[in-house]
Amino acid sequence: MEYNTIDRVLLGASSGLVLFSVVVLGVLEILAGKPYSPVEITNEAGEVVATPAIDPTIRTGLVLLGLAVLLVWFGYRALVPADAGTSESIHSREQTAD
């Protein structure tokens, strides 16, 4: 299967969003230090003593956006014929005589 420009852009955007939100933001969360909890940590008095460095809603949203882009690519590939991007059709190829 050959990928055209649209395929490469959509696959790159999808994988870039997912990798950025999982790997890069995960590493930033680790570098920020403890706690690694996705929720705010409170003390016995109810005061917030620690929050995550990056809001989990943002990370989840980026992953879902990456998956949505992948779904758009899948829909594009399902609707566009496989030979739409080629300049030669099956009938115009040269064949050698026996």
Coordinates of N, CA, C and O in Angstrom, one line a residue, residues 36-78:
Y36 N 2.3 11.7 41.6 CA 1.9 11.3 40.3 C 0.5 11.1 40.1 O 0.0 10.5 39.2
S37 N -0.3 11.5 41.1 CA -1.7 11.3 41.1 C -2.4 12.2 40.1 O -2.0 13.4 40.0
P38 N -3.4 11.8 39.4 CA -4.1 12.7 38.5 C -5.1 13.6 39.1 O -5.8 14.4 38.5
V39 N -5.3 13.4 40.4 CA -6.2 14.3 41.2 C -5.5 15.1 42.2 O -4.3 14.8 42.6
E40 N -6.1 16.1 42.7 CA -5.5 17.0 43.7 C -5.4 16.2 45.0 O -6.3 15.4 45.4
I41 N -4.3 16.4 45.8 CA -4.2 15.7 47.0 C -4.4 16.8 48.1 O -3.8 17.9 48.1
T42 N -5.2 16.4 49.1 CA -5.6 17.3 50.2 C -5.0 16.8 51.5 O -4.8 15.6 51.6
N43 N -4.9 17.6 52.5 CA -4.5 17.2 53.8 C -5.8 17.0 54.6 O -6.9 17.1 54.1
E44 N -5.6 16.7 55.9 CA -6.8 16.4 56.7 C -7.7 17.6 56.9 O -8.9 17.4 57.2
A45 N -7.2 18.8 56.7 CA -8.0 20.0 56.9 C -8.8 20.3 55.6 O -9.6 21.2 55.5
G46 N -8.5 19.6 54.5 CA -9.2 19.8 53.3 C -8.5 20.8 52.3 O -9.0 21.1 51.3
E47 N -7.3 21.2 52.7 CA -6.5 22.1 51.9 C -5.8 21.4 50.8 O -5.3 20.3 51.0
V48 N -5.7 21.9 49.6 CA -5.0 21.3 48.5 C -3.5 21.4 48.7 O -3.0 22.6 48.8
V49 N -2.8 20.3 48.9 CA -1.4 20.4 49.1 C -0.6 20.1 47.9 O 0.6 20.4 47.8
A50 N -1.2 19.4 46.9 CA -0.4 19.0 45.7 C -1.4 18.8 44.5 O -2.5 18.3 44.7
T51 N -1.0 19.3 43.4 CA -1.8 19.1 42.2 C -0.9 18.5 41.1 O 0.3 18.7 41.1
P52 N -1.5 17.8 40.1 CA -0.7 17.3 39.0 C -0.1 18.5 38.2 O -0.7 19.6 38.1
A53 N 1.0 18.3 37.6 CA 1.7 19.4 36.8 C 0.8 19.7 35.5 O 0.7 20.9 35.1
I54 N 0.3 18.7 34.9 CA -0.5 18.8 33.7 C -1.9 18.2 33.9 O -2.0 17.1 34.4
D55 N -2.9 19.0 33.7 CA -4.2 18.6 33.9 C -4.5 17.3 33.1 O -4.3 17.2 31.9
P56 N -5.0 16.2 33.8 CA -5.3 15.0 33.0 C -6.4 15.2 32.0 O -6.4 14.4 31.0
T57 N -7.2 16.2 32.1 CA -8.2 16.4 31.1 C -7.6 16.9 29.8 O -8.0 16.4 28.7
I58 N -6.5 17.6 29.9 CA -5.8 18.0 28.7 C -5.1 16.9 28.0 O -5.2 16.7 26.8
R59 N -4.4 16.0 28.8 CA -3.8 14.8 28.2 C -4.8 13.9 27.6 O -4.5 13.4 26.5
T60 N -5.9 13.7 28.2 CA -6.9 12.8 27.7 C -7.5 13.4 26.4 O -7.7 12.7 25.4
G61 N -7.7 14.7 26.4 CA -8.3 15.4 25.2 C -7.3 15.2 24.0 O -7.8 15.0 22.9
L62 N -6.0 15.3 24.3 CA -5.1 15.2 23.2 C -5.0 13.8 22.6 O -4.9 13.6 21.4
V63 N -5.1 12.8 23.5 CA -5.2 11.4 23.0 C -6.4 11.2 22.2 O -6.4 10.6 21.1
L64 N -7.6 11.7 22.7 CA -8.8 11.5 22.0 C -8.8 12.2 20.6 O -9.4 11.8 19.6
L65 N -8.2 13.4 20.6 CA -8.0 14.1 19.4 C -7.2 13.4 18.4 O -7.5 13.3 17.2
G66 N -6.1 12.8 18.8 CA -5.3 11.9 18.0 C -6.0 10.7 17.4 O -5.9 10.4 16.2
L67 N -6.9 10.1 18.3 CA -7.7 9.0 17.8 C -8.8 9.4 16.8 O -9.1 8.7 15.9
A68 N -9.3 10.6 17.0 CA -10.3 11.2 16.1 C -9.7 11.5 14.8 O -10.3 11.2 13.7
V69 N -8.4 12.0 14.7 CA -7.7 12.2 13.5 C -7.5 10.8 12.8 O -7.7 10.7 11.5
L70 N -7.2 9.8 13.5 CA -7.0 8.5 12.9 C -8.3 7.9 12.4 O -8.4 7.3 11.3
L71 N -9.4 8.2 13.1 CA -10.7 7.8 12.6 C -11.1 8.6 11.3 O -11.7 8.0 10.4
V72 N -10.7 9.8 11.2 CA -11.0 10.6 10.0 C -10.2 10.0 8.8 O -10.6 9.9 7.7
W73 N -8.9 9.6 9.1 CA -8.1 9.0 8.1 C -8.7 7.7 7.6 O -8.7 7.4 6.4
F74 N -9.2 6.9 8.6 CA -9.8 5.6 8.2 C -11.0 5.9 7.3 O -11.2 5.2 6.3
G75 N -11.8 6.8 7.7 CA -13.0 7.2 6.8 C -12.6 7.6 5.5 O -13.2 7.3 4.5
Y76 N -11.6 8.4 5.4 CA -11.1 8.9 4.1 C -10.6 7.7 3.2 O -10.9 7.6 2.1
R77 N -9.9 6.8 3.8 CA -9.4 5.6 3.1 C -10.5 4.7 2.7 O -10.4 4.0 1.7
A78 N -11.6 4.6 3.5 CA -12.7 3.8 3.1 C -13.5 4.3 2.0 O -14.1 3.6 1.2

